[in-house]
Coordinates of C-alpha atoms in Angstrom, one line a residue:
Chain A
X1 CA -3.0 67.1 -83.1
X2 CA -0.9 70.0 -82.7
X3 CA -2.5 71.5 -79.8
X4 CA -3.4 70.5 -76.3
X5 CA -7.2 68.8 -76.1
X6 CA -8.3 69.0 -72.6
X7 CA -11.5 66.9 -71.7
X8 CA -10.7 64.3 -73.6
X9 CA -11.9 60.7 -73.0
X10 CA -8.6 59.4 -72.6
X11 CA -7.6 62.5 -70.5
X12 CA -10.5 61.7 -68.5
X13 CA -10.6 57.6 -68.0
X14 CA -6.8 57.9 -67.8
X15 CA -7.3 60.0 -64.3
X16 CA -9.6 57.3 -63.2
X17 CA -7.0 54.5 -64.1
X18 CA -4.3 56.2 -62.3
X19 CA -6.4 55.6 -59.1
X20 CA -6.5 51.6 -59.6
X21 CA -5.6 49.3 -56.8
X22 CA -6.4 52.1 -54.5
X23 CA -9.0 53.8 -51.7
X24 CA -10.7 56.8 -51.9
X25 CA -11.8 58.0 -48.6
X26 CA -14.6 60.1 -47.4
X27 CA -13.7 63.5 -45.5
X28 CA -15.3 66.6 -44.1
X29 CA -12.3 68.8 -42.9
X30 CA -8.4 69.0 -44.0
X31 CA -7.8 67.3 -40.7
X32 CA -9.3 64.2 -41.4
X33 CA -7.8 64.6 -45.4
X34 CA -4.3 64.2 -44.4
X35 CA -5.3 61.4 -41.9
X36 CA -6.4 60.1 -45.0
X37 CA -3.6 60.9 -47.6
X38 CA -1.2 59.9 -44.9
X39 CA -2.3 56.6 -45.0
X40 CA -1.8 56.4 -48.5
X41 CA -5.1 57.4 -49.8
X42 CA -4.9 57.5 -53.4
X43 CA -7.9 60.4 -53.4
X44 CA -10.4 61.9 -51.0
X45 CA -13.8 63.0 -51.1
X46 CA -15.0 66.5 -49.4
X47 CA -18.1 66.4 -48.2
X48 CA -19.7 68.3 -45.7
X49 CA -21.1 65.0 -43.8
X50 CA -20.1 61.5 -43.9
X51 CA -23.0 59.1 -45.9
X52 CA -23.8 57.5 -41.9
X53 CA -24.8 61.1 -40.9
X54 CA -26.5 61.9 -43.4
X55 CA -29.4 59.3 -42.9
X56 CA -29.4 60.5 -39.5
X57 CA -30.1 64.0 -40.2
X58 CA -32.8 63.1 -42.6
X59 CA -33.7 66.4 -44.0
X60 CA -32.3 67.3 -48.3
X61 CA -28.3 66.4 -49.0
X62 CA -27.1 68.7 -51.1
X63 CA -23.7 69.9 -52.6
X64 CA -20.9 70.3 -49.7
X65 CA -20.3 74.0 -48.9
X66 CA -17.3 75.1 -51.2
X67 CA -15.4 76.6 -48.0
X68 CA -14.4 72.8 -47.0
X69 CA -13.8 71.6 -50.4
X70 CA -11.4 74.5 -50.9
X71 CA -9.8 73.6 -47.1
X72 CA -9.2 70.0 -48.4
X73 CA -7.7 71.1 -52.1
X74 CA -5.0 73.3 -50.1
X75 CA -4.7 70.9 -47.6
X76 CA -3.2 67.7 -49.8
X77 CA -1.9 67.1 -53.1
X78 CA -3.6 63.8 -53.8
X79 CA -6.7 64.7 -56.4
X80 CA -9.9 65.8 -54.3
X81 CA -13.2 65.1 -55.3
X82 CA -16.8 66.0 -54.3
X83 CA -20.5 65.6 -54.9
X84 CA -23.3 66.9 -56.4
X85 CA -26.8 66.0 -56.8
X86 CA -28.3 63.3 -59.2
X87 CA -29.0 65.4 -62.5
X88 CA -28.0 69.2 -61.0
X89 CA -26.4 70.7 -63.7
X90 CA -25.3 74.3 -61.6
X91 CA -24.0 72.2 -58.6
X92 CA -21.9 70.1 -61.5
X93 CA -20.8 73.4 -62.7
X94 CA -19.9 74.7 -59.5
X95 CA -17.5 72.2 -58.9
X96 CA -16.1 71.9 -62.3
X97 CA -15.3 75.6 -61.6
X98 CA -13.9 75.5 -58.6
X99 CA -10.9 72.7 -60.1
X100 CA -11.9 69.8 -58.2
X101 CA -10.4 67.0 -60.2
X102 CA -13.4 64.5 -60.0
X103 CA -16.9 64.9 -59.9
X104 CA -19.4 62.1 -58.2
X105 CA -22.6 62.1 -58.9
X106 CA -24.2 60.6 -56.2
X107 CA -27.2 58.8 -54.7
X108 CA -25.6 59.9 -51.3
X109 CA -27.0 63.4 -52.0
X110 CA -30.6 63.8 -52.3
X111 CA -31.2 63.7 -56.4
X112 CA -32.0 67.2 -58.1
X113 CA -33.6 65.4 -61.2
X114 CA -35.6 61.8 -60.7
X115 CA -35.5 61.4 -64.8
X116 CA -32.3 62.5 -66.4
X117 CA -29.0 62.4 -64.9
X118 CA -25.8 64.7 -66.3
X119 CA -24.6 65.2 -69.7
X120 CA -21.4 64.1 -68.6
X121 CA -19.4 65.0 -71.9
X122 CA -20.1 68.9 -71.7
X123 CA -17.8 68.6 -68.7
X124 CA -13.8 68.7 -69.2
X125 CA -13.9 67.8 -65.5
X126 CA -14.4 63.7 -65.3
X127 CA -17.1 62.4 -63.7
X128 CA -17.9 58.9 -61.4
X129 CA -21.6 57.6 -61.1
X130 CA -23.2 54.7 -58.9
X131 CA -24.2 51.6 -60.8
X132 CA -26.5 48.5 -59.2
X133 CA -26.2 46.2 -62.9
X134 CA -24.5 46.5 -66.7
X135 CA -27.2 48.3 -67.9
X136 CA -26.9 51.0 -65.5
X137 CA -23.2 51.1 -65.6
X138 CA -23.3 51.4 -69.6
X139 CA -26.2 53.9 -69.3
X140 CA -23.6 56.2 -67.2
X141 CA -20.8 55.6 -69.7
X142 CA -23.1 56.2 -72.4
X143 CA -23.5 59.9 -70.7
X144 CA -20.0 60.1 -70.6
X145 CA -18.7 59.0 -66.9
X146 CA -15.0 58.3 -66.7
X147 CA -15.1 55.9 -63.8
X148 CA -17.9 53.7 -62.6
X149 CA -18.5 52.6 -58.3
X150 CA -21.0 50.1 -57.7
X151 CA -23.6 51.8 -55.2
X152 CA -23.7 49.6 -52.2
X153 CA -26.1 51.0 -49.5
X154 CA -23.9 54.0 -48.0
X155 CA -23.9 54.8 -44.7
X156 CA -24.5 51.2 -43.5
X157 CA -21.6 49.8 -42.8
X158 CA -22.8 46.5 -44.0
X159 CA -21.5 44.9 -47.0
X160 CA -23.8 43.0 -48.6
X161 CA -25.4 45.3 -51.4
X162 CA -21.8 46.4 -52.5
X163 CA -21.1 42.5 -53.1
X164 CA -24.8 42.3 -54.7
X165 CA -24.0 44.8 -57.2
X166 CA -20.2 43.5 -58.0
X167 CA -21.5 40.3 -59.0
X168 CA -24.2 41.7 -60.7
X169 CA -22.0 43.7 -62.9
X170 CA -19.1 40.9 -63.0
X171 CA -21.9 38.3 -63.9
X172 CA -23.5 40.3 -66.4
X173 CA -20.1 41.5 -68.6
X174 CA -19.5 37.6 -68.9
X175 CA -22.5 36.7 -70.2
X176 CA -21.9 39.4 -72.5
X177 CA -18.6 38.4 -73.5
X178 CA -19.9 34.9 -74.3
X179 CA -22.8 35.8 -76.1
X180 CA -22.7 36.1 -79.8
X181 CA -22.6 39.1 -81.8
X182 CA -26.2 38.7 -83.1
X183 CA -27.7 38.5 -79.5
X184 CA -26.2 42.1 -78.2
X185 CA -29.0 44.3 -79.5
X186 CA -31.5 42.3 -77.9
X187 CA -29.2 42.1 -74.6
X188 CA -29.0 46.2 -74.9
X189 CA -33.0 46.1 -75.1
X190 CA -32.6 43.9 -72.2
X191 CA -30.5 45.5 -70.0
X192 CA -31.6 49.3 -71.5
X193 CA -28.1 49.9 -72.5
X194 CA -26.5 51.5 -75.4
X195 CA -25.8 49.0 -78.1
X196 CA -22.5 50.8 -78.8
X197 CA -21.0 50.7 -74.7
X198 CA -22.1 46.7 -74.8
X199 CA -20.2 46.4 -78.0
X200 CA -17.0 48.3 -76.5
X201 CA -17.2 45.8 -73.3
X202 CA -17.6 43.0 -75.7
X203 CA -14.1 43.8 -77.7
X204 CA -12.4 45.3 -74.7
X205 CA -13.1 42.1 -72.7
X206 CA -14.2 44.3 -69.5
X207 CA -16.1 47.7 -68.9
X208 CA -14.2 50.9 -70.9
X209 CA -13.6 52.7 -67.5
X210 CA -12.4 51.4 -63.7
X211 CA -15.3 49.8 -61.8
X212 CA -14.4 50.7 -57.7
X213 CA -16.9 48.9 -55.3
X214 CA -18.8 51.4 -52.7
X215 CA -21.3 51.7 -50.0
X216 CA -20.7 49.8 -46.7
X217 CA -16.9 48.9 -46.8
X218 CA -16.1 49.1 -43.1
X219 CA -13.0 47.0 -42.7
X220 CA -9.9 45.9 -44.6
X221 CA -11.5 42.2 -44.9
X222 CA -14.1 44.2 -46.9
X223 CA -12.0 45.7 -48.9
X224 CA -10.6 43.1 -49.8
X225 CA -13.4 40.9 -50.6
X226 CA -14.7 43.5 -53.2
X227 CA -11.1 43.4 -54.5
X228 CA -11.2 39.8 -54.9
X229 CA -14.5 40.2 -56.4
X230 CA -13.4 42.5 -59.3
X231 CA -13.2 45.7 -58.2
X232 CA -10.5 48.3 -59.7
X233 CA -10.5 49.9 -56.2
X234 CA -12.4 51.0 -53.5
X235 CA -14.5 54.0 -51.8
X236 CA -14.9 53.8 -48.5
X237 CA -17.1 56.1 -46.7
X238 CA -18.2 56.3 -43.4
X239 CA -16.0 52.8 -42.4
X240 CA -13.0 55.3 -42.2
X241 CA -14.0 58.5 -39.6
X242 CA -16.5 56.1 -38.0
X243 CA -14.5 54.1 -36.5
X244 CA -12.4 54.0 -33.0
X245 CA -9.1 54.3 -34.8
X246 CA -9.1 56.3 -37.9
X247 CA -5.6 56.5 -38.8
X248 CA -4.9 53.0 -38.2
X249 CA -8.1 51.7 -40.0
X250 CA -7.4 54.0 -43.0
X251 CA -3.9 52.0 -43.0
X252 CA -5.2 48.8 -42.5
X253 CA -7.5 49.3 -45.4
X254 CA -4.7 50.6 -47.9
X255 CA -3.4 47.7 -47.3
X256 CA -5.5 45.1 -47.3
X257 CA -6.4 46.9 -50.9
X258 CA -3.2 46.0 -52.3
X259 CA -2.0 42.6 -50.7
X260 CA -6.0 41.5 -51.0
X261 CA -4.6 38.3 -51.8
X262 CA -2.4 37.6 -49.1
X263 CA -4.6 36.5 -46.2
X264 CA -1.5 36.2 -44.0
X265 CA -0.6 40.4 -43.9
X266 CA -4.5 40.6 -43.5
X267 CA -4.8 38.8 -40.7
X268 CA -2.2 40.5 -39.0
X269 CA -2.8 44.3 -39.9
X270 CA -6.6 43.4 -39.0
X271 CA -5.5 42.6 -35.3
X272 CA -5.9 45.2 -32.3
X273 CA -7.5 47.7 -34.7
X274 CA -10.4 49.0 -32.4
X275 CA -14.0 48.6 -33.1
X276 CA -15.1 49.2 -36.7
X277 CA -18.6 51.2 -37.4
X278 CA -21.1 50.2 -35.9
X279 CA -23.1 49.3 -38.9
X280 CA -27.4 48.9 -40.1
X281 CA -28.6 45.8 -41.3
X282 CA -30.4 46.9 -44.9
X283 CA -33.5 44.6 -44.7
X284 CA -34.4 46.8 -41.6
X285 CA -34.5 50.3 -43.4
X286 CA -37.7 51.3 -44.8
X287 CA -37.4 51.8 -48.8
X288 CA -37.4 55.4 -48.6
X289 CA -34.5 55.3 -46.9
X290 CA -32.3 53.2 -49.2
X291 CA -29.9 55.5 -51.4
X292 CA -29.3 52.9 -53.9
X293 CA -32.3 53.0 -56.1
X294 CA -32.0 56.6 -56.6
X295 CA -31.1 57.3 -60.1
X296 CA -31.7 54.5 -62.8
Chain B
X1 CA 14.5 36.6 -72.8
X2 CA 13.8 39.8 -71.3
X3 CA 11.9 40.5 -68.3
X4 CA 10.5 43.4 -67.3
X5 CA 9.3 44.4 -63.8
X6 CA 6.3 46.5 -63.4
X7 CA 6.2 48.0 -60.0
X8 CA 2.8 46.9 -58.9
X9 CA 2.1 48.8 -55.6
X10 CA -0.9 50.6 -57.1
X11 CA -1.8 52.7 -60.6
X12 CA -1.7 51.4 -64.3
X13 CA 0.0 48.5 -64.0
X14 CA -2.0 46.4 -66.1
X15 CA -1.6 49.0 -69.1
X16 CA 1.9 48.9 -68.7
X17 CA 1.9 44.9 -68.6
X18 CA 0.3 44.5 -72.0
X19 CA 2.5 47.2 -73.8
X20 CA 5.4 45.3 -72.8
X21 CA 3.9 42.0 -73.9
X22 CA 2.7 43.6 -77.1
X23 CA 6.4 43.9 -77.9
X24 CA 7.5 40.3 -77.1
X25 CA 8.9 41.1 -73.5
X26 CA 8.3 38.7 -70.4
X27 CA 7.1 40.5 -67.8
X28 CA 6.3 40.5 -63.9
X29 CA 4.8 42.2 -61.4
X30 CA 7.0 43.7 -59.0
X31 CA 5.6 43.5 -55.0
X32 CA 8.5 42.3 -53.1
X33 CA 12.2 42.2 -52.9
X34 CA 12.9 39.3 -54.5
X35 CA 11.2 39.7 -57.0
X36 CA 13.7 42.6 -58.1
X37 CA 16.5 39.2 -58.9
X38 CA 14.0 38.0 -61.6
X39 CA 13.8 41.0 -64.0
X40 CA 16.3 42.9 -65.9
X41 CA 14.3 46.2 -66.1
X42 CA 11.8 47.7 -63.7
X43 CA 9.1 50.2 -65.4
X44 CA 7.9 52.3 -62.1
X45 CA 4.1 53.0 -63.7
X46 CA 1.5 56.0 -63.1
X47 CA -0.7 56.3 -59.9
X48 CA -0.5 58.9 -57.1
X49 CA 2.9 59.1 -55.7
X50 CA 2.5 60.3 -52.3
X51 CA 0.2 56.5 -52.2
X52 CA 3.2 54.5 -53.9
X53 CA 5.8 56.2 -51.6
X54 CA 3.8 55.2 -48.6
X55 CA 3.4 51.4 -49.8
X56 CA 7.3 51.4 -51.0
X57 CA 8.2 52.2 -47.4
X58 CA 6.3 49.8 -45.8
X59 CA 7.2 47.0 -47.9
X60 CA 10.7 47.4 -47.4
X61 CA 11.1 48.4 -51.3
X62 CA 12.7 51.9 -50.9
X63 CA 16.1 50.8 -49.5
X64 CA 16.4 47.9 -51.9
X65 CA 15.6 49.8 -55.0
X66 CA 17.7 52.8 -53.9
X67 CA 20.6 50.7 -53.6
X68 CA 20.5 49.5 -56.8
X69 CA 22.5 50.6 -59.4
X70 CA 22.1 47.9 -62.1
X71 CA 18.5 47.4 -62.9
X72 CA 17.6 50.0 -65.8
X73 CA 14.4 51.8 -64.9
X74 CA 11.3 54.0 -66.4
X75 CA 9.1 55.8 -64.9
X76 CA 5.9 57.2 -66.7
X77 CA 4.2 60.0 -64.4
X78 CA 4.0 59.6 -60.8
X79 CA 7.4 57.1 -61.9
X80 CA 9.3 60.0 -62.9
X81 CA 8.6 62.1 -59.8
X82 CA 10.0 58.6 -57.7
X83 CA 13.1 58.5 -60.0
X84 CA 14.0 62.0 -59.2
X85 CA 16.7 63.4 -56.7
X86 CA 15.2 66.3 -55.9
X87 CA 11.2 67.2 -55.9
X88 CA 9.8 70.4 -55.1
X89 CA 8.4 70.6 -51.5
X90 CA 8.6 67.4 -51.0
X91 CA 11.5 64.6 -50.4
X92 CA 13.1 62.8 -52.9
X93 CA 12.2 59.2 -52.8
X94 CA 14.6 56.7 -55.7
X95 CA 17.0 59.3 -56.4
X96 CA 18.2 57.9 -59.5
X97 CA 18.2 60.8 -62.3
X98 CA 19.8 64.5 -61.1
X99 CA 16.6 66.9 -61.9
X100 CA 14.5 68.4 -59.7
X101 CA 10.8 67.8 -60.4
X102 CA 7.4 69.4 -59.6
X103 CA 4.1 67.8 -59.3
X104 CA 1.0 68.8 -60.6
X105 CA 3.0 71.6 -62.5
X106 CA 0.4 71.8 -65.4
X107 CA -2.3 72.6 -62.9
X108 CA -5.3 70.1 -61.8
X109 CA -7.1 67.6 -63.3
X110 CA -9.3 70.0 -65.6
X111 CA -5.9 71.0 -66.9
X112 CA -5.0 67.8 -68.2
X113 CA -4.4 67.2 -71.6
X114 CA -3.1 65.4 -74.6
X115 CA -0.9 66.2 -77.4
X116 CA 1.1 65.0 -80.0
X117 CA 4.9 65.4 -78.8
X118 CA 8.5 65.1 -80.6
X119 CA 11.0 63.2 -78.3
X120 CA 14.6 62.7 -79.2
X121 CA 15.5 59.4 -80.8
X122 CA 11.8 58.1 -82.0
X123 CA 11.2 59.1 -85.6
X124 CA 7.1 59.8 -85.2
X125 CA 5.3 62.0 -83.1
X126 CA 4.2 59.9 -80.1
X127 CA 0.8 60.3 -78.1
X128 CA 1.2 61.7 -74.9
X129 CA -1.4 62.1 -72.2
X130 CA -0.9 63.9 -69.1
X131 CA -2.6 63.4 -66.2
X132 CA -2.2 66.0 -62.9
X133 CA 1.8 65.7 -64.7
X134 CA 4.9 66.9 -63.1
X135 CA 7.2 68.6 -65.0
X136 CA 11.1 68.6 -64.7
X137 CA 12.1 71.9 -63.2
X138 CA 15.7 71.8 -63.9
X139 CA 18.6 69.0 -65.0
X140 CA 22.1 68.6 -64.6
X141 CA 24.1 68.7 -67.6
X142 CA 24.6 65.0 -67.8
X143 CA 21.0 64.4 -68.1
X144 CA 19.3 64.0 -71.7
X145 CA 16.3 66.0 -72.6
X146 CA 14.0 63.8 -74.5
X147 CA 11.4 66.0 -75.1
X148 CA 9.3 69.3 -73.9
X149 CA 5.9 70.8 -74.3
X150 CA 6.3 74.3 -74.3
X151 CA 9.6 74.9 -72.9
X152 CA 8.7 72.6 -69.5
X153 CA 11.0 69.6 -69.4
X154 CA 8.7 66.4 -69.8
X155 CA 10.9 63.6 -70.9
X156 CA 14.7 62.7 -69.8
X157 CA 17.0 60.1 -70.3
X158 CA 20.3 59.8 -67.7
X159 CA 22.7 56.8 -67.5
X160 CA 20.4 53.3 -67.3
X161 CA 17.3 55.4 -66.6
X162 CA 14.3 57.1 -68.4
X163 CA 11.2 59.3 -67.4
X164 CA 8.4 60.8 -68.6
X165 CA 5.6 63.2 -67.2
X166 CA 3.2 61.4 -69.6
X167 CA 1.2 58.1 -70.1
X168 CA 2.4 56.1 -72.9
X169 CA 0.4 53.5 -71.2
X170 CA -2.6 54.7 -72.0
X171 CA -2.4 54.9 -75.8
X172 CA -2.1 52.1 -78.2
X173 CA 1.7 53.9 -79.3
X174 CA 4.2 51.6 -78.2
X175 CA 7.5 53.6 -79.2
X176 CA 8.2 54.7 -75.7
X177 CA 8.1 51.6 -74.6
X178 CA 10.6 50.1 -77.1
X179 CA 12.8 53.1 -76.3
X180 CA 13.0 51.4 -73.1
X181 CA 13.2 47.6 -74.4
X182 CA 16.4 48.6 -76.3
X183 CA 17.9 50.3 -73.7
X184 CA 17.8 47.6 -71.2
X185 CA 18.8 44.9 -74.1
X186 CA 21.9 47.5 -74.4
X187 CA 22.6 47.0 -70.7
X188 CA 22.5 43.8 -70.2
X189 CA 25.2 43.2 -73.5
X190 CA 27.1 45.4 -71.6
X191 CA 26.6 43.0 -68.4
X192 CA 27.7 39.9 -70.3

């Protein structure tokens, strides 16, 4: 290799490892990204509305208008990312084209394609995609996503389909790893995911990319919860700019990312914080309104 | 027995971990001030460096690990922009090797790339990913340039300390890493 290779996998998955053991935060102006990156965000997401709002404005999500993800790419150095729609190939594009260093193909947004989602590998820019279970998960890596979140619900506050999905996924790679090799193909039947992703997990001992939780992380005991349950990282969403106190929740939350196992610091950055969002319980949404099942 | 520290605020430290193991060292990872009395090198891994600076600060780690002048270090990335006296735009957070660096100098993340890269004292090419890399600006004449990719300065080696603008970590080539291995053996003969 005597050239540079851009678009690589490794070029790709290594940007996705380089944000481990951090958050990601949701934002909609350059204000609120250095709030964010100021608090030690490791990455922030441009969008044009916050997951919460989103379900209150009903109406179609689509890609965030390119003026704010250009005001948050000049207004902090730590990588931005952004969304597009659930197989829409010209949003994907778009983005890819304007340099934004991470693509997210998301559930959040209202989904362009119900049957096929992105060719991932036509992209050099890397790409992250929601996952419920393994076979989901492998189906995106399959594509060619460099970083995997487990969906959540977004938007709720409330999180109890993040840790649903987590344990899910965490369940499901062990049994995998304990199975042997003869039973894979008819776990990939199983599961409908590619034989040769299952067979990666199986000699890597854990997924091929970072796995970060998502969808209702609202305060640093959260995070840390999803931490503790596996996750590489996390994405939090509306928990951040919802709440009384942004700047000192978006510290809090850092924090409680890293020391997640030290109960003691987590007690004591969790006190005096302000009220957190004010969160949905799921079993009360109507199934049209879930985000999660979108996509497959 | 040689330990080796891997700073473990946030970024690749499990990578790093398993390279070091893979060549017989101890390791540990680093969160906390005492640790820094346990280990006889300190790798300072890849991650976002603006998040790193923020948790050194708070956890009392900047002061401590400025002040030291014994513990051999390597950065690999965001590492080498903390092991830096000088960094474009921005202030200088370790101050350990005279160069002025500056981030994302190969562009954004669509610009990242691999390539197969000579550097001083290893005898094969080694694998070198770079991620969103900073690049060294400009040395003093003390420092020792390990390597370049197009005439940008993406490897150095001053006194007790090494950086790169790559990710060694992330390939399965473990010279980089033994580079470092020997050099804190060296130091701690010298210690003795």
């Amino acid at each position: 290799m005597e050239k540079r290779q851009v678009g690589t996998d490794k070029v790709k998955r290594g940007m996705a490892e380089m944000q481990k053991g951090g958050v990601i935060m949701d934002v909609i102006n350059a204000e609120q990204a250095k709030i964010a990156e100021a608090a030690g965000a490791v990455a922030v997401m441009a969008l044009e509305r916050v997951p919460s709002d989103i379900r209150k404005m009903g109406g179609v999500a689509r890609m965030a208008d390119p003026t704010i993800i250009e005001d948050v790419m000049g207004a902090v150095s730590v990588p931005v990312m952004a969304k597009c729609r659930i197989g829409h190939i010209a949003e994907a594009r778009v983005l890819e084209s304007m340099g934004v260093d991470f693509i997210d193909e998301s559930e959040v947004l209202t989904p362009a394609d119900e049957e096929f989602h992105l060719y991932k590998r036509d992209y050099n820019a890397p790409f992250v995609c929601g996952a419920r279970d393994l076979g989901e998960a492998s189906r995106r890596i399959g594509e060619g996503a460099a970083m995997i979140r487990t969906k959540g619900e977004p938007g709720t506050g409330n999180i109890v389909e993040a840790v649903r999905h987590m344990r899910t996924v965490q369940a499901q790679v062990k049994r995998l790893l304990s199975m042997s090799v003869d039973e894979v193909m008819t776990e990939a039947r199983d599961l409908g995911a590619p034989f040769e992703v299952l067979m990666q997990i199986r000699e890597a001992g854990r997924l091929p990319v970072v796995n970060f939780a998502a969808g209702g992380i609202a305060t640093p005991a959260d995070a840390a919860l999803m931490m503790h349950l596996g996750a590489d990282g996390v994405f939090v969403g509306s928990g951040i700019f919802k709440a009384e106190n942004p700047e000192k929740f978006a510290r809090a939350i850092v924090e409680a990312t890293t020391y997640h196992d030290d109960y003691e610091r987590i007690a004591h950055l969790s006190k005096g914080l302000g009220e957190a969002m004010k969160g949905l319980d799921v079993r009360t949404l109507k199934p049209e309104e879930l985000m999660a099942p979108r996509g497959w | 027995m040689t330990t080796i520290g891997v700073l473990g605020m946030q970024g690749a430290i499990r990578e790093h971990v398993h390279m070091l193991e893979a060549l017989g060292a101890d390791t540990l990872v680093v969160r906390s001030v005492d640790d820094l009395n346990r280990i006889d090198g300190l790798v300072l891994p890849g991650g976002e460096s603006t998040a790193m600076r923020r948790l050194l600060d708070r956890y009392e780690l900047l002061e401590p690990l400025r002040e030291n002048t014994e513990l051999p270090m390597f950065g690999t990335c965001a590492g080498l922009i903390l092991l830096a006296t000088e960094v474009e735009g921005y202030n200088a957070h370790l101050r350990k090797i005279p160069m002025t660096v500056k981030r994302n100098a190969f562009g954004r993340q669509v610009d990242s790339f691999e390539v197969d890269l000579a550097v001083k004292g290893i005898d094969d090419a080694v694998e070198a990913v770079f991620i969103r890399a900073p690049q060294v600006a400009s040395v003093e004449a003390n420092v020792d340039v390990l390597a370049e990719v197009e005439e940008a300065i993406v490897a150095v080696r001053y006194d007790k300390y090494m950086a790169c603008s790559f990710h060694p970590e992330l390939t399965d080539d473990l010279s980089m890493h033994r580079y470092f291995l020997d050099m804190v053996e060296a130091t701690k003969r010298q210690l003795a």
